[in-house]
Short mmCIF file of C-alpha atoms and ligand atoms in Angstrom, two decimals:
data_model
loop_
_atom_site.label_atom_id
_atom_site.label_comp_id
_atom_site.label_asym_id
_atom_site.label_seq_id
_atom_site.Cartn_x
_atom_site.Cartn_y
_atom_site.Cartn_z
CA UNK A 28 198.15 46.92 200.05
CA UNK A 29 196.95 46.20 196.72
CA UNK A 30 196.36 47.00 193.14
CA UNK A 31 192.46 47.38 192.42
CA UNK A 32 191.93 51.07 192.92
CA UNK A 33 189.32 53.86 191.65
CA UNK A 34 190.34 56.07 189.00
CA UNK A 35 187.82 58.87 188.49
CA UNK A 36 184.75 57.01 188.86
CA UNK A 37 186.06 53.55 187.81
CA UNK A 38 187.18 50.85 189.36
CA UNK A 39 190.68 49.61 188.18
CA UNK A 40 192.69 46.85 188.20
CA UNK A 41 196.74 47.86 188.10
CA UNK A 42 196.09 49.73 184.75
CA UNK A 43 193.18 48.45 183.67
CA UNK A 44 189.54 48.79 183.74
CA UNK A 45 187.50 46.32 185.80
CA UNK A 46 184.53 46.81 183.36
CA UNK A 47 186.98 46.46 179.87
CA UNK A 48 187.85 42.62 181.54
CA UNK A 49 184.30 41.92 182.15
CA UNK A 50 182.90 43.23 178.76
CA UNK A 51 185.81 41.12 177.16
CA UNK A 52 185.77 37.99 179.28
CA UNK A 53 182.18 37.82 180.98
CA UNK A 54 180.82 37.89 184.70
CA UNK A 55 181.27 37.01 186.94
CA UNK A 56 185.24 36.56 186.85
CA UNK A 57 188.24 36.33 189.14
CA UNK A 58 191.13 38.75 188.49
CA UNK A 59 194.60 38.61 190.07
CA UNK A 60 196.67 41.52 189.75
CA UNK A 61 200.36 40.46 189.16
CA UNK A 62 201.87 43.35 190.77
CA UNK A 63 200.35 42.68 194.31
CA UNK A 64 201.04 39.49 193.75
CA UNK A 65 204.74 40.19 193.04
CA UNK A 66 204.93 42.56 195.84
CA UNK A 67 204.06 40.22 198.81
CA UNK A 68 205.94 37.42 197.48
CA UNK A 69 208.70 39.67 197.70
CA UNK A 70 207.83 41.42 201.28
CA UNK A 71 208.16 37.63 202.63
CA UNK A 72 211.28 37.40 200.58
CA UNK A 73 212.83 40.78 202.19
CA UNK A 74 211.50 40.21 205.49
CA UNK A 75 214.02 36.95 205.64
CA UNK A 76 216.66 38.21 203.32
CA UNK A 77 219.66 37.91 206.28
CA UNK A 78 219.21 33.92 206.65
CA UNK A 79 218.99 31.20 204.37
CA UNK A 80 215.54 30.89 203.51
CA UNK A 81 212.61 29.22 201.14
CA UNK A 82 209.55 30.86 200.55
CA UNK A 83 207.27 27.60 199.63
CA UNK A 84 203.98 28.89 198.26
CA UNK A 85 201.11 27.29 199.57
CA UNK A 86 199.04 25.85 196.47
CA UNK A 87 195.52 25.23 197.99
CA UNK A 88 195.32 28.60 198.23
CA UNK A 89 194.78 29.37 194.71
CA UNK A 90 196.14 26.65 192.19
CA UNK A 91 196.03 28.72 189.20
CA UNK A 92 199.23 27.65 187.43
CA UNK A 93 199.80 31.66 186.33
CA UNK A 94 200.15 32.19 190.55
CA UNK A 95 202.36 29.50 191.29
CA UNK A 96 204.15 30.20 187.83
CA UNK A 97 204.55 33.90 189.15
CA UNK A 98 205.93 33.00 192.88
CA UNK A 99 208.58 30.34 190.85
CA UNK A 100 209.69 33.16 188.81
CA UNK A 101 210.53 34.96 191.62
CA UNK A 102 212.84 32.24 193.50
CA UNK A 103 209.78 30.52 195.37
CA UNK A 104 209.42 26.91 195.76
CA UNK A 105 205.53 25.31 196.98
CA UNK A 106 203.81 23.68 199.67
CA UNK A 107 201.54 21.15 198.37
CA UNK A 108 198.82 18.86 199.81
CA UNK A 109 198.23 16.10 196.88
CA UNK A 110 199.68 14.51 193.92
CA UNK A 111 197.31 16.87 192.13
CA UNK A 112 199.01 19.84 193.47
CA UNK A 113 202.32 18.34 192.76
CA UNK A 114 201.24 17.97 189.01
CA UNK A 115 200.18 21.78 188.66
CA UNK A 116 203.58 23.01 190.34
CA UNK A 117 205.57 20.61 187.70
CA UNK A 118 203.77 22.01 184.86
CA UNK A 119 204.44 25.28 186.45
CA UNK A 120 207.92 24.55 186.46
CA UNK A 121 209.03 24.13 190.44
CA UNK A 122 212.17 22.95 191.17
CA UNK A 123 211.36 19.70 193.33
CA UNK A 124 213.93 20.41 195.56
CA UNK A 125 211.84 23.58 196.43
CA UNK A 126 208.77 21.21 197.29
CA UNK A 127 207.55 20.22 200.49
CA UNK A 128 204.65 17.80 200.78
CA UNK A 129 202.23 18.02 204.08
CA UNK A 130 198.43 16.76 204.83
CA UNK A 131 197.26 13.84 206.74
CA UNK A 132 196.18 11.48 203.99
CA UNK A 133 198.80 11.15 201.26
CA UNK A 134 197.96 7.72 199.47
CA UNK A 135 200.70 5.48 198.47
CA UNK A 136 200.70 6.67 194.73
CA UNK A 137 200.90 10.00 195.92
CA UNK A 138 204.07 9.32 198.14
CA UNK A 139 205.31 7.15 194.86
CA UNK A 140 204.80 10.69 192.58
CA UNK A 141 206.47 12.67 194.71
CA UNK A 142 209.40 10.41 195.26
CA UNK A 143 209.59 9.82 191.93
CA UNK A 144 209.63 13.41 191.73
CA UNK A 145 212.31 14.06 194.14
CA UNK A 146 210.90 16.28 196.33
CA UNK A 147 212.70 18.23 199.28
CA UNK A 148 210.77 16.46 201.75
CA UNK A 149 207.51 14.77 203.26
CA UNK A 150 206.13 17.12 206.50
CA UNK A 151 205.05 13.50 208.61
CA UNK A 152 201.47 13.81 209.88
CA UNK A 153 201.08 10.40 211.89
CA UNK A 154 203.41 7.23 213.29
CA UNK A 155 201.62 5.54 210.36
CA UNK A 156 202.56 7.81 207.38
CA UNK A 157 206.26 7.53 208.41
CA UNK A 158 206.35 3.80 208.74
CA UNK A 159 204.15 3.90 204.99
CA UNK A 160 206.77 6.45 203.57
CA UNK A 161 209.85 4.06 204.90
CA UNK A 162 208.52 1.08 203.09
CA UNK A 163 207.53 2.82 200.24
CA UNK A 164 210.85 4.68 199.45
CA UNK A 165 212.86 1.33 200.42
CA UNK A 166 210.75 -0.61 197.83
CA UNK A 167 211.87 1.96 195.36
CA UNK A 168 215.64 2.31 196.50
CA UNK A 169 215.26 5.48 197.50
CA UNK A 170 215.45 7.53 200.52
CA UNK A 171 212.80 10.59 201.50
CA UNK A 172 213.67 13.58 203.36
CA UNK A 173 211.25 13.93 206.06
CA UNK A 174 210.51 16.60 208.59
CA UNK A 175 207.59 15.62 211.35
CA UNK A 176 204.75 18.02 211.47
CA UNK A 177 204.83 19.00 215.34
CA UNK A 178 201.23 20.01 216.96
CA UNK A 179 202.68 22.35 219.54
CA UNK A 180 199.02 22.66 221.30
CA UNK A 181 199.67 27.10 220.53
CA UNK A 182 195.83 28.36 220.13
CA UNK A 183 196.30 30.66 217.27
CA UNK A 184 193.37 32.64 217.92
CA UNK A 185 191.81 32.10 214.64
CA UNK A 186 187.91 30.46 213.28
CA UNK A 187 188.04 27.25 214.81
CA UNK A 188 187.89 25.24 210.97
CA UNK A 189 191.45 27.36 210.68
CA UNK A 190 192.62 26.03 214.22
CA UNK A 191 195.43 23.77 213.14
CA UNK A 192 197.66 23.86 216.00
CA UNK A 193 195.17 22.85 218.89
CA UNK A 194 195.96 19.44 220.60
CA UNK A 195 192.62 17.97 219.16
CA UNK A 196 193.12 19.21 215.91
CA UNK A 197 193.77 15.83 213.42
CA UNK A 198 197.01 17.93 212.32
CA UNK A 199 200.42 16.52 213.05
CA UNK A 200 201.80 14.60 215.82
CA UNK A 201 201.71 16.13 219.68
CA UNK A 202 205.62 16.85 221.06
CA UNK A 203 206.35 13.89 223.21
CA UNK A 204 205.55 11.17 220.20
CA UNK A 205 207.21 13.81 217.57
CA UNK A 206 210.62 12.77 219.84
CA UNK A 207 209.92 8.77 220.16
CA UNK A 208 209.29 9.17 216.10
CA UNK A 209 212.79 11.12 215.37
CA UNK A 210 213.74 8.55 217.36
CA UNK A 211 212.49 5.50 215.29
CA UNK A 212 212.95 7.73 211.90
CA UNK A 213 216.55 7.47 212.70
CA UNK A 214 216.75 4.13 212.00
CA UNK A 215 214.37 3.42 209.21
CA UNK A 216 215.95 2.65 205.87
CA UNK A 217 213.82 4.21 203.84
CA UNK A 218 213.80 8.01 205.72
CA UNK A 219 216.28 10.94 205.59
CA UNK A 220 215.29 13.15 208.72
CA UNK A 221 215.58 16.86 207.65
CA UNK A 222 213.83 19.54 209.37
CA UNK A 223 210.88 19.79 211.49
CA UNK A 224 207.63 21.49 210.53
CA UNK A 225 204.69 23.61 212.04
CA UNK A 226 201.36 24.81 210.63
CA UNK A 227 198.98 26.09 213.22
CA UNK A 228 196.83 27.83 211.33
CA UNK A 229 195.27 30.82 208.85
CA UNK A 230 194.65 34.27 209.17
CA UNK A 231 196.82 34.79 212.36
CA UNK A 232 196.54 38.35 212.98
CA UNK A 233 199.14 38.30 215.54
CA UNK A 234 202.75 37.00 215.92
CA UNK A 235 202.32 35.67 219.66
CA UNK A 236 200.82 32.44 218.65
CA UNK A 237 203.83 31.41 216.04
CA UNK A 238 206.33 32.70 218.77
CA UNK A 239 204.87 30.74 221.33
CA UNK A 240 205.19 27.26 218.78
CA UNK A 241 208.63 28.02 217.85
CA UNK A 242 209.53 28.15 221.91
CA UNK A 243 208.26 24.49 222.13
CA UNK A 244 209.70 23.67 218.96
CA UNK A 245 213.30 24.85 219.45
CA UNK A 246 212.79 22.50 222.91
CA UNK A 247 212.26 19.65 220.21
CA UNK A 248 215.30 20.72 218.53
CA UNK A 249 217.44 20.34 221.12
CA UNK A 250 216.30 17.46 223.16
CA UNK A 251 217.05 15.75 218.81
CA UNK A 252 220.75 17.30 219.22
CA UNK A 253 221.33 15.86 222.22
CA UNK A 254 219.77 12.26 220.58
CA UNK A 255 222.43 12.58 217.91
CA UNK A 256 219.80 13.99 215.57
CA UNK A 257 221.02 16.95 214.10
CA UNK A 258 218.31 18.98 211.38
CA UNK A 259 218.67 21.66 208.18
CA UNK A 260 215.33 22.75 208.20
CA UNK A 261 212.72 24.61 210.05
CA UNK A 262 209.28 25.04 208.28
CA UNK A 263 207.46 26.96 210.90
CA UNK A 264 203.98 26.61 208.09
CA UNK A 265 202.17 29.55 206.48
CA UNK A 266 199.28 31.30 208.52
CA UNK A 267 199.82 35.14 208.46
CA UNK A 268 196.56 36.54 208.08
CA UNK A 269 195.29 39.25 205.68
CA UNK A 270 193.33 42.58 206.46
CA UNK A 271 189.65 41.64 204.95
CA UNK A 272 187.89 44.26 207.27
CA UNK A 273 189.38 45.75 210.49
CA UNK A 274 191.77 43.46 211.20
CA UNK A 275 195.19 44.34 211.44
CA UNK A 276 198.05 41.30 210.67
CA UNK A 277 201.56 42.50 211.38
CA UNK A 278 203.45 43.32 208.35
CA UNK A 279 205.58 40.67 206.63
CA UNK A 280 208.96 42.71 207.71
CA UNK A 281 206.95 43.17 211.85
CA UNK A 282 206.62 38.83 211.53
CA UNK A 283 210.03 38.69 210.08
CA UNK A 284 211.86 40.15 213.28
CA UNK A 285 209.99 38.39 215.57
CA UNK A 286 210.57 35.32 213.79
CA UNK A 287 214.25 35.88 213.10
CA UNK A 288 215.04 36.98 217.02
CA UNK A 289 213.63 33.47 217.97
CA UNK A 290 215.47 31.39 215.40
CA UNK A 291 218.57 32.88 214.23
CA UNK A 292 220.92 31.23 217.08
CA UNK A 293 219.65 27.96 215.43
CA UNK A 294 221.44 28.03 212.17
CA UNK A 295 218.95 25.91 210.55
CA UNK A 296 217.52 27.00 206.89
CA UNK A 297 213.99 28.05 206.97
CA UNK A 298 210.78 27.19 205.02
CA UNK A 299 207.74 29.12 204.68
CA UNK A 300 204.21 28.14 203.41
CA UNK A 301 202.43 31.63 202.63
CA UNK A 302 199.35 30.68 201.25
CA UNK A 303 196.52 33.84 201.82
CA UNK A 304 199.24 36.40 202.83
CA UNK A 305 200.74 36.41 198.93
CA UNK A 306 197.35 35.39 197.27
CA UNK A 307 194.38 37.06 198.95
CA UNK A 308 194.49 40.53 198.83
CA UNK A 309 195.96 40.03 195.02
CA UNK A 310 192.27 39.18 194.02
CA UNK A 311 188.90 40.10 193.50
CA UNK A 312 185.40 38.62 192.32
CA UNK A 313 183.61 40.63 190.13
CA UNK A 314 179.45 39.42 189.54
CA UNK A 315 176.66 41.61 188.31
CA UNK A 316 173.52 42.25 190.01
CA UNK A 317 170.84 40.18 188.54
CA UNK A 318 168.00 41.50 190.36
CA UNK A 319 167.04 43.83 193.46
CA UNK A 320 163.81 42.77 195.82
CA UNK A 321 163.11 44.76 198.63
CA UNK A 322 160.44 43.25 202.01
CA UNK A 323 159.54 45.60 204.78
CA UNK A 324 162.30 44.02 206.88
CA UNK A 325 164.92 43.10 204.54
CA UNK A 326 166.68 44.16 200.65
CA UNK A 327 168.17 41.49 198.64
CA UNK A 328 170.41 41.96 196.00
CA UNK A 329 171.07 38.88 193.65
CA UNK A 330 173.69 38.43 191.59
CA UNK A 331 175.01 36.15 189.14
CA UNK A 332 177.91 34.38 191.58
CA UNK A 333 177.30 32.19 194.24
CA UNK A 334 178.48 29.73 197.49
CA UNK A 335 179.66 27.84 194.68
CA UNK A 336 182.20 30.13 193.23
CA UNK A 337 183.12 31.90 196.88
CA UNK A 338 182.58 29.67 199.90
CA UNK A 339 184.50 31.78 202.55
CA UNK A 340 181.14 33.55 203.71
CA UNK A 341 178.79 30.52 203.61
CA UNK A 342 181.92 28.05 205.18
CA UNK A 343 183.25 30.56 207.55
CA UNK A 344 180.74 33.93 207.66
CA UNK A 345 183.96 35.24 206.44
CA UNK A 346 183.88 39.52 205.39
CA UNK A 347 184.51 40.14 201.56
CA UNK A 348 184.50 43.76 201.04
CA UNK A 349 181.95 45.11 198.30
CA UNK A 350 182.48 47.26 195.99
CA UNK A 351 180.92 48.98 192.95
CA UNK A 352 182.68 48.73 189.95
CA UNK A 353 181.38 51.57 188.73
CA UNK A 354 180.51 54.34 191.39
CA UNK A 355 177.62 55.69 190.14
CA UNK A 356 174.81 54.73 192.56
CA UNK A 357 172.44 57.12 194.15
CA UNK A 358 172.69 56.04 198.06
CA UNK A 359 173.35 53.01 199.70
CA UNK A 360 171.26 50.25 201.40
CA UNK A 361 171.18 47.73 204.10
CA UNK A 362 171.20 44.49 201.82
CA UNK A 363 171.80 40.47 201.89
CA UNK A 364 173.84 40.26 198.92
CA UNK A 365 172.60 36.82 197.64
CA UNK A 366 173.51 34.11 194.83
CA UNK A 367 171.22 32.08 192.85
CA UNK A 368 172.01 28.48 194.66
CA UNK A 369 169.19 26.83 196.35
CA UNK A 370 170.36 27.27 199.83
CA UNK A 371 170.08 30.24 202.26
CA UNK A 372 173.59 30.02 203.11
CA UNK A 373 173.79 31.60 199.69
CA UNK A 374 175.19 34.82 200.59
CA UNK A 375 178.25 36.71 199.83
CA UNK A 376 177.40 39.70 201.78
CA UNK A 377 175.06 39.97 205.20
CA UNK A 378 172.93 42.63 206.45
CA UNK A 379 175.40 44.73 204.67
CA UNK A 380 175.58 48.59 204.29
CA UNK A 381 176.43 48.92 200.09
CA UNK A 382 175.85 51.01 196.94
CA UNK A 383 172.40 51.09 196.02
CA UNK A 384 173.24 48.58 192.97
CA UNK A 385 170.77 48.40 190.39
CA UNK A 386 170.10 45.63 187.63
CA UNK A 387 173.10 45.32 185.47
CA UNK A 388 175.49 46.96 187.90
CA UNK A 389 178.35 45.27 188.55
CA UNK A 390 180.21 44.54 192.00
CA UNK A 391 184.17 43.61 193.06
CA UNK A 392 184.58 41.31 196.07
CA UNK A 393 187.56 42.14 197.54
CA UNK A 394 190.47 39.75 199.21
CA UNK A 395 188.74 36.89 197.11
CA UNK A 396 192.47 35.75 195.17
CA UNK A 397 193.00 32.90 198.40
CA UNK A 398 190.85 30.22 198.55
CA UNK A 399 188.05 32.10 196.55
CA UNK A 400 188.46 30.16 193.19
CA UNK A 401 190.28 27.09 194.61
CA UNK A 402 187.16 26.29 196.63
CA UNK A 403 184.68 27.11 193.75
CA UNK A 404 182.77 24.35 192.37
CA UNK A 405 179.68 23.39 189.86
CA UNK A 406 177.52 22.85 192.92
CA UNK A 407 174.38 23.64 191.17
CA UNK A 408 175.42 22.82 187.56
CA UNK A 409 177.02 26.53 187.18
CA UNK A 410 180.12 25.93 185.37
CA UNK A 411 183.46 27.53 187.26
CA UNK A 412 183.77 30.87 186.41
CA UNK A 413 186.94 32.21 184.15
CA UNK A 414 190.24 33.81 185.92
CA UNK A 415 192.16 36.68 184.66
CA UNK A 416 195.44 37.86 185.57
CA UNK A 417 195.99 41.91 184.78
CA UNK A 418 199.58 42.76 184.42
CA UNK A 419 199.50 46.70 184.37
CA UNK A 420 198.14 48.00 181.14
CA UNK A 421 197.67 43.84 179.90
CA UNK A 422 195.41 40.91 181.09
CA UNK A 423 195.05 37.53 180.22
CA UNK A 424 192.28 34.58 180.83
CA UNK A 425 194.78 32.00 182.51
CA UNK A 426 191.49 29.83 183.00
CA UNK A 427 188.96 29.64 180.40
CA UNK A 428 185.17 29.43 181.76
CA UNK A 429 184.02 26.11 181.69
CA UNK A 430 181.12 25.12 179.85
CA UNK A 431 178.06 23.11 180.01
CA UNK A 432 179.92 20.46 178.27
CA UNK A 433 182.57 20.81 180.70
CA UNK A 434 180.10 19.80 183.26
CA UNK A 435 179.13 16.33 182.04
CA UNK A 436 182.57 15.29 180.92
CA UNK A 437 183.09 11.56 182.17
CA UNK A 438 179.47 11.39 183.32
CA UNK A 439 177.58 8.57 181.11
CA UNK A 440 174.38 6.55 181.63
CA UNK A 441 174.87 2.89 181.80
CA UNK A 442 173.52 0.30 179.09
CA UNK A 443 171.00 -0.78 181.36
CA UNK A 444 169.09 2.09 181.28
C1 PLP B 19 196.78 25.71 204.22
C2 PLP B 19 198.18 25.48 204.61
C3 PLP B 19 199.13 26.50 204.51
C4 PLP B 19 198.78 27.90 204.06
O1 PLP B 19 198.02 28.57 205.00
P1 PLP B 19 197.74 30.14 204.83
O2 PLP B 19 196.95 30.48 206.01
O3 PLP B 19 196.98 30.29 203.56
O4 PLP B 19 199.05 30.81 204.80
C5 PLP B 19 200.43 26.21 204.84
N1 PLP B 19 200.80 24.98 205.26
C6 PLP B 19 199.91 23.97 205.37
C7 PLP B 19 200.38 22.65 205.82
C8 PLP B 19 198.58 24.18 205.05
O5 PLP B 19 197.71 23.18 205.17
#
């Protein structure tokens, strides 16, 4: 469910025009729509409403600090990856006791930041990253909360660069270590153990695979009791997919009472990292078509975005949705629907049935709000393109399109040249 629908022949975001953003602001451009983005934080929300609960938005899935500003508003605390993420959800105004910190590679002046911070807690990737965080937080007098990222070896059925769960995955640490490190964590002076954490992957499209992780973790859970190690929190990790094409994810409230019948006997407070589920189907890319060519075997359609401002089909072969902005074509088309980068995995669309676009017309990728922008680079010198976020009959940039200046900024050619 979302926001961007027709009106007449006109494509519209919440109340307004797709085509009044884009003559104001440029193309191509991402826009968010605030009220979808409002309504799945709070379908997660609802769906855990009868236990104690944090809903800790994923940041990599779209940084923006307008999104993460939005899920704070609403009670929501975030799930970040770097010190650089931890910087945007400050400025955003997170409550660090809503923050939990994952990934495999935090550097020491990352674990310093977020100590400094005082985050909830560190999800523990590796025997090495607990023993770094223990020294670390003893140098500084401190203690961090810690929960150890468990790889429960669940296949979630998902691409295989999304497979996070999978035994020879580089995520987490496999069950029988995760109990030898509780086990050490106990008595490191640095380390507060507090929960225990799972993330095995994105775009799950069914609730099987986090069922199946929580059995093995609630086995973790009590062979720790009976250890003397007793927990708070359960972060059982982000991953519910989104409907791009045919699929069909269960429904927020469908995950919650799975999820609840498995855990509510534990009493523990749990964490959630939504990271696609609230962002992706909140927003769209809009580009214009450039040019049309059209070979005996094939019909391209250029346009004025690229790979470098959405990766998902040229990373993944991933489905964005096309449509016209304006529905005014005569037919449609079989058509590659192709960006100006020098690289034939350049496409947005493939071998696509679409409107018969012509030059000028202008074209809404669909589900592009997660990990559409927050991938986007300047691959090609194309400055990042602006982001809008439409607010019923209102919108706002919230990022400004960079600039050819923007591009060179720190570059410099040495004196000896
Ligand atoms: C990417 C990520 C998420 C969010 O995943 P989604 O599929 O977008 O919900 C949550 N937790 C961790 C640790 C992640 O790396």
């Amino acid at each position: 469910m979302h926001h961007f629908q027709y009106k007449g022949k006109e494509l519209y975001a919440e109340d307004v025009a797709i085509k009044d953003i884009v003559a104001k602001v440029g193309s191509p451009v991402y826009i968010y729509s605030q009220a979808t983005l409002e309504r799945h934080f709070k379908a997660m929300d609802e769906a855990f409403a009868a236990v104690p609960h944090t809903i800790c938005y994923s940041v990599k899935a779209n940084s923006n600090l307008a999104v993460v500003k939005n899920f704070i508003n609403l009670g929501g605390g975030v799930d970040i990856v770097s010190g650089g993420e931890l910087y945007r959800a400050l400025k955003a105004g997170v409550d660090p006791q809503k923050v939990v910190y994952s990934g495999v590679g935090k550097k020491d002046d990352e674990i310093e930041y977020a100590l400094n911070t005082g985050i909830l807690m560190f999800n523990v990737e590796s025997e090495q990253e607990l023993t770094r965080i223990s020294e670390i937080a003893s140098r500084m007098g401190k203690k961090a909360g810690i929960a150890i990222r468990v790889n429960p070896d669940v296949d979630p059925q998902t691409h295989p660069y999304i497979t996070t769960g999978l035994k020879n995955a580089k995520f987490g640490i496999t069950i029988e270590r995760a109990i030898e490190e509780y086990r050490r964590a106990k008595d490191l002076p640095g380390i507060e153990i507090l929960g225990i954490d799972c993330h095995i992957g994105s775009q799950l499209t069914k609730v099987t695979p986090f069922v199946d992780a929580i059995k093995k973790l609630k086995n973790v859970i009590n062979t720790l009791k009976g250890m003397g190690i007793s927990l708070k929190y359960f972060d059982l990790g982000g991953g519910l997919g989104i409907q791009y094409n045919d699929e069909a994810p269960p429904l927020p409230a469908d995950y919650g009472t799975e999820i609840l019948a498995e855990t509510k006997d534990l009493g523990l407070h749990l964490l959630f990292e939504p990271g696609r589920n609230l962002v992706g189907n909140a927003g769209i890319l809009v580009a214009t078509c450039l040019y049309t060519k059209q070979r005996d075997e094939k019909n391209f359609i250029m346009i004025d975005a690229g790979m470098n401002d959405l990766a998902r089909p040229a990373l993944y072969g991933s489905y964005h949705g096309v449509k016209p902005v304006v529905n005014d074509q005569d037919g449609v088309i079989v058509a590659d629907i192709v960006g100006p980068i020098c690289e034939s995995g350049d496409f947005l669309a493939k071998d696509r049935e679409v409107p018969m676009f012509k030059q000028g017309d202008m074209m809404a990728f669909m589900s592009a709000g997660a990990y559409g922008f927050a991938m986007s680079s300047s691959y090609n010198s194309r400055p990042r393109v602006a982001e809008v976020m439409v607010k019923g009959d209102r919108f706002e940039v919230v990022r400004e399109r960079e600039t050819v200046e923007d591009l060179i900024k720190g570059e410099k050619v040495p004196a000896f040249l």
